[in-house]
Backbone as XML, in Angstrom:
<?xml version="1.0"?>
<chain id="A" units="angstrom">
  <residue number="1" name="MET">
    <atom name="N" x="-83.398" y="23.530" z="79.692"/>
    <atom name="CA" x="-83.414" y="22.358" z="80.521"/>
    <atom name="C" x="-82.530" y="22.503" z="81.735"/>
  </residue>
  <residue number="2" name="LYS">
    <atom name="N" x="-81.301" y="23.021" z="81.492"/>
    <atom name="CA" x="-80.326" y="23.222" z="82.598"/>
    <atom name="C" x="-80.883" y="24.253" z="83.597"/>
  </residue>
  <residue number="3" name="LYS">
    <atom name="N" x="-81.520" y="25.272" z="83.071"/>
    <atom name="CA" x="-82.085" y="26.348" z="83.926"/>
    <atom name="C" x="-83.200" y="25.767" z="84.806"/>
  </residue>
  <residue number="4" name="ARG">
    <atom name="N" x="-83.952" y="24.865" z="84.286"/>
    <atom name="CA" x="-85.069" y="24.242" z="85.029"/>
    <atom name="C" x="-84.512" y="23.408" z="86.200"/>
  </residue>
  <residue number="5" name="GLY">
    <atom name="N" x="-83.387" y="22.693" z="85.960"/>
    <atom name="CA" x="-82.775" y="21.919" z="87.036"/>
    <atom name="C" x="-82.239" y="22.793" z="88.148"/>
  </residue>
  <residue number="6" name="ILE">
    <atom name="N" x="-81.671" y="23.939" z="87.784"/>
    <atom name="CA" x="-81.153" y="24.857" z="88.815"/>
    <atom name="C" x="-82.314" y="25.408" z="89.619"/>
  </residue>
  <residue number="7" name="ILE">
    <atom name="N" x="-83.410" y="25.753" z="88.989"/>
    <atom name="CA" x="-84.578" y="26.309" z="89.709"/>
    <atom name="C" x="-85.136" y="25.269" z="90.671"/>
  </residue>
  <residue number="8" name="ILE">
    <atom name="N" x="-85.253" y="24.030" z="90.209"/>
    <atom name="CA" x="-85.768" y="22.933" z="91.050"/>
    <atom name="C" x="-84.843" y="22.730" z="92.246"/>
  </residue>
  <residue number="9" name="THR">
    <atom name="N" x="-83.539" y="22.752" z="92.049"/>
    <atom name="CA" x="-82.579" y="22.582" z="93.115"/>
    <atom name="C" x="-82.712" y="23.720" z="94.157"/>
  </residue>
  <residue number="10" name="ILE">
    <atom name="N" x="-82.863" y="24.958" z="93.686"/>
    <atom name="CA" x="-83.013" y="26.085" z="94.597"/>
    <atom name="C" x="-84.296" y="25.954" z="95.399"/>
  </residue>
  <residue number="11" name="ILE">
    <atom name="N" x="-85.401" y="25.548" z="94.730"/>
    <atom name="CA" x="-86.652" y="25.406" z="95.442"/>
    <atom name="C" x="-86.546" y="24.319" z="96.514"/>
  </residue>
  <residue number="12" name="ILE">
    <atom name="N" x="-85.913" y="23.196" z="96.204"/>
    <atom name="CA" x="-85.729" y="22.139" z="97.195"/>
    <atom name="C" x="-84.916" y="22.631" z="98.364"/>
  </residue>
  <residue number="13" name="CYS">
    <atom name="N" x="-83.843" y="23.379" z="98.121"/>
    <atom name="CA" x="-83.019" y="23.932" z="99.211"/>
    <atom name="C" x="-83.802" y="24.861" z="100.093"/>
  </residue>
  <residue number="14" name="VAL">
    <atom name="N" x="-84.620" y="25.743" z="99.489"/>
    <atom name="CA" x="-85.458" y="26.669" z="100.231"/>
    <atom name="C" x="-86.448" y="25.935" z="101.091"/>
  </residue>
  <residue number="15" name="VAL">
    <atom name="N" x="-87.104" y="24.911" z="100.542"/>
    <atom name="CA" x="-88.087" y="24.135" z="101.290"/>
    <atom name="C" x="-87.407" y="23.450" z="102.491"/>
  </residue>
  <residue number="16" name="ILE">
    <atom name="N" x="-86.211" y="22.842" z="102.262"/>
    <atom name="CA" x="-85.509" y="22.182" z="103.365"/>
    <atom name="C" x="-85.123" y="23.177" z="104.469"/>
  </residue>
  <residue number="17" name="LEU">
    <atom name="N" x="-84.602" y="24.344" z="104.042"/>
    <atom name="CA" x="-84.270" y="25.372" z="105.035"/>
    <atom name="C" x="-85.495" y="25.888" z="105.822"/>
  </residue>
  <residue number="18" name="ALA">
    <atom name="N" x="-86.616" y="26.030" z="105.117"/>
    <atom name="CA" x="-87.859" y="26.468" z="105.793"/>
    <atom name="C" x="-88.310" y="25.435" z="106.792"/>
  </residue>
  <residue number="19" name="CYS">
    <atom name="N" x="-88.282" y="24.152" z="106.398"/>
    <atom name="CA" x="-88.689" y="23.075" z="107.321"/>
    <atom name="C" x="-87.760" y="22.984" z="108.517"/>
  </residue>
  <residue number="20" name="ALA">
    <atom name="N" x="-86.445" y="23.158" z="108.299"/>
    <atom name="CA" x="-85.493" y="23.138" z="109.382"/>
    <atom name="C" x="-85.725" y="24.294" z="110.345"/>
  </residue>
  <residue number="21" name="THR">
    <atom name="N" x="-86.041" y="25.484" z="109.813"/>
    <atom name="CA" x="-86.320" y="26.640" z="110.638"/>
    <atom name="C" x="-87.560" y="26.406" z="111.463"/>
  </residue>
  <residue number="22" name="ILE">
    <atom name="N" x="-88.611" y="25.888" z="110.870"/>
    <atom name="CA" x="-89.855" y="25.649" z="111.582"/>
    <atom name="C" x="-89.613" y="24.607" z="112.698"/>
  </residue>
  <residue number="23" name="PHE">
    <atom name="N" x="-88.908" y="23.548" z="112.393"/>
    <atom name="CA" x="-88.553" y="22.539" z="113.384"/>
    <atom name="C" x="-87.771" y="23.124" z="114.539"/>
  </residue>
  <residue number="24" name="SER">
    <atom name="N" x="-86.814" y="23.973" z="114.229"/>
    <atom name="CA" x="-85.954" y="24.588" z="115.243"/>
    <atom name="C" x="-86.776" y="25.502" z="116.138"/>
  </residue>
  <residue number="25" name="ILE">
    <atom name="N" x="-87.699" y="26.255" z="115.547"/>
    <atom name="CA" x="-88.550" y="27.148" z="116.345"/>
    <atom name="C" x="-89.504" y="26.350" z="117.236"/>
  </residue>
  <residue number="26" name="VAL">
    <atom name="N" x="-90.157" y="25.333" z="116.685"/>
    <atom name="CA" x="-91.137" y="24.572" z="117.462"/>
    <atom name="C" x="-90.480" y="23.740" z="118.576"/>
  </residue>
  <residue number="27" name="LYS">
    <atom name="N" x="-89.387" y="23.044" z="118.233"/>
    <atom name="CA" x="-88.747" y="22.169" z="119.212"/>
    <atom name="C" x="-87.857" y="22.857" z="120.201"/>
  </residue>
  <residue number="28" name="PHE">
    <atom name="N" x="-87.098" y="23.828" z="119.734"/>
    <atom name="CA" x="-86.048" y="24.460" z="120.565"/>
    <atom name="C" x="-86.266" y="25.908" z="120.899"/>
  </residue>
  <residue number="29" name="GLU">
    <atom name="N" x="-87.236" y="26.531" z="120.242"/>
    <atom name="CA" x="-87.525" y="27.967" z="120.412"/>
    <atom name="C" x="-86.317" y="28.796" z="119.976"/>
  </residue>
  <residue number="30" name="VAL">
    <atom name="N" x="-85.607" y="28.364" z="118.944"/>
    <atom name="CA" x="-84.451" y="29.052" z="118.398"/>
    <atom name="C" x="-84.757" y="29.337" z="116.933"/>
  </residue>
  <residue number="31" name="TRP">
    <atom name="N" x="-84.609" y="30.571" z="116.541"/>
    <atom name="CA" x="-84.936" y="30.967" z="115.141"/>
    <atom name="C" x="-83.867" y="30.509" z="114.143"/>
  </residue>
  <residue number="32" name="ASN">
    <atom name="N" x="-82.637" y="30.336" z="114.596"/>
    <atom name="CA" x="-81.553" y="29.976" z="113.683"/>
    <atom name="C" x="-81.414" y="28.456" z="113.654"/>
  </residue>
  <residue number="33" name="PRO">
    <atom name="N" x="-81.777" y="27.837" z="112.532"/>
    <atom name="CA" x="-81.711" y="26.373" z="112.475"/>
    <atom name="C" x="-80.291" y="25.830" z="112.478"/>
  </residue>
  <residue number="34" name="PHE">
    <atom name="N" x="-79.335" y="26.602" z="111.984"/>
    <atom name="CA" x="-77.937" y="26.179" z="111.995"/>
    <atom name="C" x="-77.382" y="26.129" z="113.387"/>
  </residue>
  <residue number="35" name="SER">
    <atom name="N" x="-77.751" y="27.132" z="114.206"/>
    <atom name="CA" x="-77.270" y="27.175" z="115.588"/>
    <atom name="C" x="-77.795" y="25.966" z="116.384"/>
  </residue>
  <residue number="36" name="SER">
    <atom name="N" x="-79.087" y="25.688" z="116.251"/>
    <atom name="CA" x="-79.638" y="24.560" z="117.006"/>
    <atom name="C" x="-79.111" y="23.223" z="116.472"/>
  </residue>
  <residue number="37" name="CYS">
    <atom name="N" x="-78.906" y="23.100" z="115.207"/>
    <atom name="CA" x="-78.391" y="21.882" z="114.603"/>
    <atom name="C" x="-76.940" y="21.629" z="115.081"/>
  </residue>
  <residue number="38" name="PHE">
    <atom name="N" x="-76.117" y="22.637" z="114.973"/>
    <atom name="CA" x="-74.698" y="22.475" z="115.385"/>
    <atom name="C" x="-74.616" y="22.284" z="116.891"/>
  </residue>
  <residue number="39" name="GLY">
    <atom name="N" x="-75.479" y="22.885" z="117.679"/>
    <atom name="CA" x="-75.503" y="22.713" z="119.105"/>
    <atom name="C" x="-75.838" y="21.265" z="119.479"/>
  </residue>
  <residue number="40" name="MET">
    <atom name="N" x="-76.845" y="20.732" z="118.840"/>
    <atom name="CA" x="-77.227" y="19.321" z="119.083"/>
    <atom name="C" x="-76.092" y="18.356" z="118.665"/>
  </residue>
  <residue number="41" name="LEU">
    <atom name="N" x="-75.545" y="18.595" z="117.501"/>
    <atom name="CA" x="-74.430" y="17.734" z="117.020"/>
    <atom name="C" x="-73.238" y="17.789" z="117.981"/>
  </residue>
  <residue number="42" name="ARG">
    <atom name="N" x="-72.955" y="18.984" z="118.477"/>
    <atom name="CA" x="-71.827" y="19.151" z="119.401"/>
    <atom name="C" x="-72.070" y="18.373" z="120.678"/>
  </residue>
  <residue number="43" name="ILE">
    <atom name="N" x="-73.303" y="18.391" z="121.207"/>
    <atom name="CA" x="-73.602" y="17.689" z="122.422"/>
    <atom name="C" x="-73.635" y="16.198" z="122.208"/>
  </residue>
  <residue number="44" name="LEU">
    <atom name="N" x="-74.196" y="15.750" z="121.107"/>
    <atom name="CA" x="-74.337" y="14.311" z="120.915"/>
    <atom name="C" x="-73.043" y="13.607" z="120.506"/>
  </residue>
  <residue number="45" name="PHE">
    <atom name="N" x="-72.129" y="14.302" z="119.817"/>
    <atom name="CA" x="-70.975" y="13.634" z="119.245"/>
    <atom name="C" x="-69.610" y="14.104" z="119.778"/>
  </residue>
  <residue number="46" name="THR">
    <atom name="N" x="-69.612" y="15.003" z="120.750"/>
    <atom name="CA" x="-68.348" y="15.424" z="121.355"/>
    <atom name="C" x="-68.453" y="15.268" z="122.880"/>
  </residue>
  <residue number="47" name="ASN">
    <atom name="N" x="-67.371" y="15.612" z="123.569"/>
    <atom name="CA" x="-67.371" y="15.531" z="125.028"/>
    <atom name="C" x="-67.864" y="16.810" z="125.668"/>
  </residue>
  <residue number="48" name="THR">
    <atom name="N" x="-68.470" y="17.720" z="124.922"/>
    <atom name="CA" x="-68.967" y="18.971" z="125.466"/>
    <atom name="C" x="-70.086" y="18.704" z="126.443"/>
  </residue>
  <residue number="49" name="GLU">
    <atom name="N" x="-70.071" y="19.331" z="127.622"/>
    <atom name="CA" x="-71.090" y="19.116" z="128.590"/>
    <atom name="C" x="-72.361" y="19.878" z="128.275"/>
  </residue>
  <residue number="50" name="TYR">
    <atom name="N" x="-72.195" y="21.153" z="127.785"/>
    <atom name="CA" x="-73.350" y="21.940" z="127.401"/>
    <atom name="C" x="-72.894" y="22.956" z="126.363"/>
  </residue>
  <residue number="51" name="THR">
    <atom name="N" x="-73.848" y="23.522" z="125.689"/>
    <atom name="CA" x="-73.514" y="24.573" z="124.694"/>
    <atom name="C" x="-74.628" y="25.618" z="124.658"/>
  </residue>
  <residue number="52" name="ILE">
    <atom name="N" x="-74.292" y="26.811" z="124.502"/>
    <atom name="CA" x="-75.282" y="27.914" z="124.356"/>
    <atom name="C" x="-75.519" y="28.075" z="122.864"/>
  </residue>
  <residue number="53" name="VAL">
    <atom name="N" x="-76.819" y="28.018" z="122.475"/>
    <atom name="CA" x="-77.095" y="28.115" z="121.058"/>
    <atom name="C" x="-77.778" y="29.406" z="120.686"/>
  </residue>
  <residue number="54" name="GLN">
    <atom name="N" x="-78.210" y="30.176" z="121.681"/>
    <atom name="CA" x="-78.792" y="31.499" z="121.381"/>
    <atom name="C" x="-78.660" y="32.382" z="122.575"/>
  </residue>
  <residue number="55" name="HIS">
    <atom name="N" x="-78.186" y="33.617" z="122.360"/>
    <atom name="CA" x="-77.976" y="34.565" z="123.435"/>
    <atom name="C" x="-79.074" y="35.593" z="123.553"/>
  </residue>
  <residue number="56" name="ILE">
    <atom name="N" x="-79.631" y="36.008" z="122.411"/>
    <atom name="CA" x="-80.612" y="37.056" z="122.438"/>
    <atom name="C" x="-81.821" y="36.575" z="121.633"/>
  </residue>
  <residue number="57" name="PRO">
    <atom name="N" x="-83.069" y="36.650" z="122.115"/>
    <atom name="CA" x="-83.537" y="37.240" z="123.379"/>
    <atom name="C" x="-83.405" y="36.277" z="124.578"/>
  </residue>
  <residue number="58" name="ASN">
    <atom name="N" x="-83.420" y="34.971" z="124.366"/>
    <atom name="CA" x="-83.312" y="34.019" z="125.463"/>
    <atom name="C" x="-82.013" y="33.231" z="125.304"/>
  </residue>
  <residue number="59" name="LYS">
    <atom name="N" x="-81.405" y="32.906" z="126.400"/>
    <atom name="CA" x="-80.252" y="32.005" z="126.338"/>
    <atom name="C" x="-80.813" y="30.595" z="126.349"/>
  </residue>
  <residue number="60" name="VAL">
    <atom name="N" x="-80.351" y="29.796" z="125.424"/>
    <atom name="CA" x="-80.824" y="28.404" z="125.332"/>
    <atom name="C" x="-79.595" y="27.521" z="125.324"/>
  </residue>
  <residue number="61" name="GLY">
    <atom name="N" x="-79.559" y="26.543" z="126.192"/>
    <atom name="CA" x="-78.425" y="25.620" z="126.217"/>
    <atom name="C" x="-78.914" y="24.197" z="126.145"/>
  </residue>
  <residue number="62" name="PHE">
    <atom name="N" x="-78.075" y="23.336" z="125.699"/>
    <atom name="CA" x="-78.374" y="21.907" z="125.697"/>
    <atom name="C" x="-77.273" y="21.201" z="126.503"/>
  </residue>
  <residue number="63" name="SER">
    <atom name="N" x="-77.703" y="20.209" z="127.274"/>
    <atom name="CA" x="-76.720" y="19.418" z="128.009"/>
    <atom name="C" x="-77.067" y="17.968" z="127.791"/>
  </residue>
  <residue number="64" name="LYS">
    <atom name="N" x="-76.027" y="17.164" z="127.907"/>
    <atom name="CA" x="-76.195" y="15.722" z="127.712"/>
    <atom name="C" x="-77.047" y="15.126" z="128.795"/>
  </residue>
  <residue number="65" name="THR">
    <atom name="N" x="-77.883" y="14.182" z="128.441"/>
    <atom name="CA" x="-78.508" y="13.339" z="129.437"/>
    <atom name="C" x="-78.044" y="11.903" z="129.213"/>
  </residue>
  <residue number="66" name="LEU">
    <atom name="N" x="-77.638" y="11.572" z="127.952"/>
    <atom name="CA" x="-77.007" y="10.286" z="127.699"/>
    <atom name="C" x="-75.491" y="10.502" z="127.939"/>
  </residue>
  <residue number="67" name="ASP">
    <atom name="N" x="-75.040" y="10.151" z="129.075"/>
    <atom name="CA" x="-73.664" y="10.451" z="129.446"/>
    <atom name="C" x="-73.077" y="9.258" z="130.162"/>
  </residue>
  <residue number="68" name="THR">
    <atom name="N" x="-71.752" y="9.136" z="130.084"/>
    <atom name="CA" x="-71.093" y="8.051" z="130.793"/>
    <atom name="C" x="-70.920" y="8.372" z="132.267"/>
  </residue>
  <residue number="69" name="SER">
    <atom name="N" x="-71.017" y="9.649" z="132.632"/>
    <atom name="CA" x="-70.896" y="9.992" z="134.043"/>
    <atom name="C" x="-72.229" y="9.880" z="134.751"/>
  </residue>
  <residue number="70" name="ASP">
    <atom name="N" x="-72.252" y="10.105" z="136.011"/>
    <atom name="CA" x="-73.513" y="10.043" z="136.784"/>
    <atom name="C" x="-74.243" y="11.378" z="136.736"/>
  </residue>
  <residue number="71" name="LYS">
    <atom name="N" x="-73.754" y="12.353" z="136.048"/>
    <atom name="CA" x="-74.395" y="13.658" z="136.031"/>
    <atom name="C" x="-75.608" y="13.678" z="135.092"/>
  </residue>
  <residue number="72" name="GLY">
    <atom name="N" x="-76.610" y="14.409" z="135.502"/>
    <atom name="CA" x="-77.774" y="14.655" z="134.606"/>
    <atom name="C" x="-77.713" y="16.069" z="134.138"/>
  </residue>
  <residue number="73" name="GLY">
    <atom name="N" x="-78.665" y="16.452" z="133.257"/>
    <atom name="CA" x="-78.687" y="17.779" z="132.740"/>
    <atom name="C" x="-78.872" y="18.875" z="133.835"/>
  </residue>
  <residue number="74" name="GLY">
    <atom name="N" x="-79.593" y="18.535" z="134.884"/>
    <atom name="CA" x="-79.805" y="19.489" z="135.981"/>
    <atom name="C" x="-78.534" y="19.817" z="136.724"/>
  </residue>
  <residue number="75" name="GLN">
    <atom name="N" x="-77.673" y="18.833" z="136.867"/>
    <atom name="CA" x="-76.389" y="19.077" z="137.538"/>
    <atom name="C" x="-75.481" y="19.984" z="136.722"/>
  </residue>
  <residue number="76" name="TYR">
    <atom name="N" x="-75.520" y="19.768" z="135.363"/>
    <atom name="CA" x="-74.719" y="20.669" z="134.516"/>
    <atom name="C" x="-75.268" y="22.080" z="134.615"/>
  </residue>
  <residue number="77" name="LEU">
    <atom name="N" x="-76.555" y="22.231" z="134.686"/>
    <atom name="CA" x="-77.164" y="23.578" z="134.781"/>
    <atom name="C" x="-76.746" y="24.222" z="136.115"/>
  </residue>
  <residue number="78" name="GLU">
    <atom name="N" x="-76.792" y="23.494" z="137.181"/>
    <atom name="CA" x="-76.427" y="24.034" z="138.466"/>
    <atom name="C" x="-74.943" y="24.436" z="138.526"/>
  </residue>
  <residue number="79" name="GLU">
    <atom name="N" x="-74.057" y="23.595" z="137.893"/>
    <atom name="CA" x="-72.657" y="23.950" z="137.810"/>
    <atom name="C" x="-72.429" y="25.199" z="136.972"/>
  </residue>
  <residue number="80" name="TYR">
    <atom name="N" x="-73.138" y="25.300" z="135.869"/>
    <atom name="CA" x="-73.017" y="26.448" z="134.986"/>
    <atom name="C" x="-73.431" y="27.752" z="135.742"/>
  </residue>
  <residue number="81" name="MET">
    <atom name="N" x="-74.541" y="27.669" z="136.430"/>
    <atom name="CA" x="-74.999" y="28.808" z="137.202"/>
    <atom name="C" x="-74.073" y="29.163" z="138.339"/>
  </residue>
  <residue number="82" name="ALA">
    <atom name="N" x="-73.486" y="28.134" z="139.007"/>
    <atom name="CA" x="-72.563" y="28.398" z="140.094"/>
    <atom name="C" x="-71.321" y="29.105" z="139.575"/>
  </residue>
  <residue number="83" name="LYS">
    <atom name="N" x="-70.865" y="28.797" z="138.367"/>
    <atom name="CA" x="-69.733" y="29.496" z="137.780"/>
    <atom name="C" x="-70.055" y="30.963" z="137.561"/>
  </residue>
  <residue number="84" name="ARG">
    <atom name="N" x="-71.334" y="31.243" z="137.318"/>
    <atom name="CA" x="-71.794" y="32.635" z="137.123"/>
    <atom name="C" x="-72.075" y="33.334" z="138.431"/>
  </residue>
  <residue number="85" name="GLY">
    <atom name="N" x="-72.017" y="32.614" z="139.583"/>
    <atom name="CA" x="-72.284" y="33.224" z="140.846"/>
    <atom name="C" x="-73.737" y="33.090" z="141.352"/>
  </residue>
  <residue number="86" name="PHE">
    <atom name="N" x="-74.494" y="32.213" z="140.734"/>
    <atom name="CA" x="-75.911" y="32.003" z="141.108"/>
    <atom name="C" x="-76.076" y="30.697" z="141.822"/>
  </residue>
  <residue number="87" name="TYR">
    <atom name="N" x="-77.014" y="30.638" z="142.750"/>
    <atom name="CA" x="-77.350" y="29.424" z="143.447"/>
    <atom name="C" x="-78.843" y="29.147" z="143.288"/>
  </residue>
  <residue number="88" name="ILE">
    <atom name="N" x="-79.233" y="27.915" z="143.349"/>
    <atom name="CA" x="-80.629" y="27.551" z="143.180"/>
    <atom name="C" x="-81.442" y="27.899" z="144.408"/>
  </residue>
  <residue number="89" name="VAL">
    <atom name="N" x="-82.668" y="28.350" z="144.196"/>
    <atom name="CA" x="-83.586" y="28.687" z="145.294"/>
    <atom name="C" x="-84.747" y="27.638" z="145.196"/>
  </residue>
  <residue number="90" name="PRO">
    <atom name="N" x="-84.634" y="26.505" z="145.875"/>
    <atom name="CA" x="-85.568" y="25.393" z="145.699"/>
    <atom name="C" x="-86.976" y="25.717" z="146.129"/>
  </residue>
  <residue number="91" name="GLU">
    <atom name="N" x="-87.155" y="26.592" z="147.146"/>
    <atom name="CA" x="-88.496" y="26.893" z="147.631"/>
    <atom name="C" x="-89.309" y="27.732" z="146.627"/>
  </residue>
  <residue number="92" name="GLU">
    <atom name="N" x="-88.674" y="28.315" z="145.612"/>
    <atom name="CA" x="-89.395" y="29.075" z="144.611"/>
    <atom name="C" x="-89.584" y="28.313" z="143.304"/>
  </residue>
  <residue number="93" name="GLN">
    <atom name="N" x="-89.148" y="27.073" z="143.244"/>
    <atom name="CA" x="-89.274" y="26.248" z="142.006"/>
    <atom name="C" x="-90.725" y="25.994" z="141.691"/>
  </residue>
  <residue number="94" name="LEU">
    <atom name="N" x="-91.092" y="26.164" z="140.445"/>
    <atom name="CA" x="-92.407" y="25.895" z="139.964"/>
    <atom name="C" x="-92.349" y="24.846" z="138.856"/>
  </residue>
  <residue number="95" name="GLY">
    <atom name="N" x="-92.450" y="23.574" z="139.162"/>
    <atom name="CA" x="-92.355" y="22.519" z="138.154"/>
    <atom name="C" x="-91.027" y="22.511" z="137.475"/>
  </residue>
  <residue number="96" name="GLY">
    <atom name="N" x="-91.009" y="22.753" z="136.139"/>
    <atom name="CA" x="-89.801" y="22.785" z="135.379"/>
    <atom name="C" x="-89.139" y="24.141" z="135.341"/>
  </residue>
  <residue number="97" name="MET">
    <atom name="N" x="-89.700" y="25.109" z="136.072"/>
    <atom name="CA" x="-89.129" y="26.457" z="136.130"/>
    <atom name="C" x="-88.267" y="26.582" z="137.381"/>
  </residue>
  <residue number="98" name="LEU">
    <atom name="N" x="-86.945" y="26.602" z="137.194"/>
    <atom name="CA" x="-86.001" y="26.738" z="138.327"/>
    <atom name="C" x="-85.675" y="28.195" z="138.549"/>
  </residue>
  <residue number="99" name="VAL">
    <atom name="N" x="-85.463" y="28.562" z="139.780"/>
    <atom name="CA" x="-85.125" y="29.927" z="140.152"/>
    <atom name="C" x="-83.741" y="29.944" z="140.745"/>
  </residue>
  <residue number="100" name="PHE">
    <atom name="N" x="-82.878" y="30.826" z="140.175"/>
    <atom name="CA" x="-81.514" y="31.000" z="140.657"/>
    <atom name="C" x="-81.367" y="32.463" z="141.102"/>
  </residue>
  <residue number="101" name="SER">
    <atom name="N" x="-80.535" y="32.644" z="142.136"/>
    <atom name="CA" x="-80.304" y="33.982" z="142.647"/>
    <atom name="C" x="-78.825" y="34.166" z="142.976"/>
  </residue>
  <residue number="102" name="ASN">
    <atom name="N" x="-78.357" y="35.393" z="142.867"/>
    <atom name="CA" x="-76.997" y="35.709" z="143.306"/>
    <atom name="C" x="-77.047" y="36.666" z="144.494"/>
  </residue>
  <residue number="103" name="GLY">
    <atom name="N" x="-78.222" y="36.796" z="145.096"/>
    <atom name="CA" x="-78.387" y="37.715" z="146.214"/>
    <atom name="C" x="-79.000" y="39.064" z="145.803"/>
  </residue>
  <residue number="104" name="GLN">
    <atom name="N" x="-78.752" y="39.485" z="144.593"/>
    <atom name="CA" x="-79.269" y="40.776" z="144.121"/>
    <atom name="C" x="-80.338" y="40.594" z="143.068"/>
  </residue>
  <residue number="105" name="GLU">
    <atom name="N" x="-80.152" y="39.643" z="142.204"/>
    <atom name="CA" x="-81.146" y="39.427" z="141.133"/>
    <atom name="C" x="-81.466" y="37.928" z="140.999"/>
  </residue>
  <residue number="106" name="LYS">
    <atom name="N" x="-82.613" y="37.650" z="140.373"/>
    <atom name="CA" x="-83.062" y="36.314" z="140.171"/>
    <atom name="C" x="-83.158" y="36.028" z="138.674"/>
  </residue>
  <residue number="107" name="GLU">
    <atom name="N" x="-82.840" y="34.804" z="138.315"/>
    <atom name="CA" x="-82.997" y="34.357" z="136.961"/>
    <atom name="C" x="-83.885" y="33.097" z="136.969"/>
  </residue>
  <residue number="108" name="TYR">
    <atom name="N" x="-84.842" y="33.104" z="136.071"/>
    <atom name="CA" x="-85.801" y="32.011" z="135.962"/>
    <atom name="C" x="-85.430" y="31.187" z="134.733"/>
  </residue>
  <residue number="109" name="VAL">
    <atom name="N" x="-85.174" y="29.875" z="134.957"/>
    <atom name="CA" x="-84.742" y="29.019" z="133.891"/>
    <atom name="C" x="-85.731" y="27.858" z="133.722"/>
  </residue>
  <residue number="110" name="GLY">
    <atom name="N" x="-86.300" y="27.804" z="132.506"/>
    <atom name="CA" x="-87.166" y="26.667" z="132.186"/>
    <atom name="C" x="-86.256" y="25.482" z="131.878"/>
  </residue>
  <residue number="111" name="PHE">
    <atom name="N" x="-86.540" y="24.361" z="132.491"/>
    <atom name="CA" x="-85.694" y="23.183" z="132.345"/>
    <atom name="C" x="-86.564" y="21.998" z="131.887"/>
  </residue>
  <residue number="112" name="SER">
    <atom name="N" x="-86.204" y="21.404" z="130.755"/>
    <atom name="CA" x="-86.864" y="20.215" z="130.293"/>
    <atom name="C" x="-85.816" y="19.247" z="129.747"/>
  </residue>
  <residue number="113" name="THR">
    <atom name="N" x="-86.185" y="17.970" z="129.794"/>
    <atom name="CA" x="-85.213" y="16.950" z="129.383"/>
    <atom name="C" x="-85.940" y="15.836" z="128.677"/>
  </residue>
  <residue number="114" name="ASN">
    <atom name="N" x="-85.215" y="15.136" z="127.814"/>
    <atom name="CA" x="-85.719" y="13.925" z="127.207"/>
    <atom name="C" x="-84.586" y="12.902" z="127.171"/>
  </residue>
  <residue number="115" name="LYS">
    <atom name="N" x="-84.694" y="11.896" z="126.360"/>
    <atom name="CA" x="-83.710" y="10.808" z="126.346"/>
    <atom name="C" x="-82.325" y="11.271" z="125.887"/>
  </residue>
  <residue number="116" name="TYR">
    <atom name="N" x="-82.254" y="12.325" z="125.035"/>
    <atom name="CA" x="-81.002" y="12.689" z="124.389"/>
    <atom name="C" x="-80.376" y="13.967" z="124.943"/>
  </residue>
  <residue number="117" name="TYR">
    <atom name="N" x="-81.175" y="14.923" z="125.358"/>
    <atom name="CA" x="-80.592" y="16.217" z="125.765"/>
    <atom name="C" x="-81.532" y="16.905" z="126.741"/>
  </residue>
  <residue number="118" name="SER">
    <atom name="N" x="-81.001" y="17.921" z="127.388"/>
    <atom name="CA" x="-81.740" y="18.822" z="128.250"/>
    <atom name="C" x="-81.779" y="20.180" z="127.615"/>
  </residue>
  <residue number="119" name="LYS">
    <atom name="N" x="-82.840" y="20.889" z="127.838"/>
    <atom name="CA" x="-82.966" y="22.232" z="127.232"/>
    <atom name="C" x="-83.193" y="23.225" z="128.363"/>
  </residue>
  <residue number="120" name="TRP">
    <atom name="N" x="-82.424" y="24.279" z="128.358"/>
    <atom name="CA" x="-82.523" y="25.338" z="129.359"/>
    <atom name="C" x="-82.920" y="26.628" z="128.655"/>
  </residue>
  <residue number="121" name="ILE">
    <atom name="N" x="-84.007" y="27.233" z="129.092"/>
    <atom name="CA" x="-84.481" y="28.485" z="128.491"/>
    <atom name="C" x="-84.673" y="29.493" z="129.586"/>
  </residue>
  <residue number="122" name="TRP">
    <atom name="N" x="-83.915" y="30.586" z="129.466"/>
    <atom name="CA" x="-84.014" y="31.683" z="130.442"/>
    <atom name="C" x="-85.290" y="32.454" z="130.154"/>
  </residue>
  <residue number="123" name="GLU">
    <atom name="N" x="-86.100" y="32.657" z="131.180"/>
    <atom name="CA" x="-87.366" y="33.393" z="131.046"/>
    <atom name="C" x="-87.186" y="34.770" z="131.658"/>
  </residue>
  <residue number="124" name="LYS">
    <atom name="N" x="-88.015" y="35.665" z="131.272"/>
    <atom name="CA" x="-88.003" y="37.029" z="131.807"/>
    <atom name="C" x="-88.735" y="37.107" z="133.099"/>
  </residue>
</chain>
């Protein structure tokens, strides 16, 4: 009887982890559900402006859109890129795909936002 309870508990944990992983992949394009979960919690419940939740293969960040300041997620992205030495190239923007350059190389960043957060995905 005790063994059966342990097996059921393990199965429930595996199912929850599988569902969280699928949700993380579909919504955020991040394979690690813990990384995306902690990133979202950090953005929603702390004063963090943005957080990087995955470095390889794509860098994915979240920024607040529900904020007490006048900044939106796009302004946080531009500040982050400026710290890295990149500036936005508005004439090459394609919808939600922003183009940044440092004079030698270009980085393409997919930008989307909703009521709670902004998502930045670096494209190749």
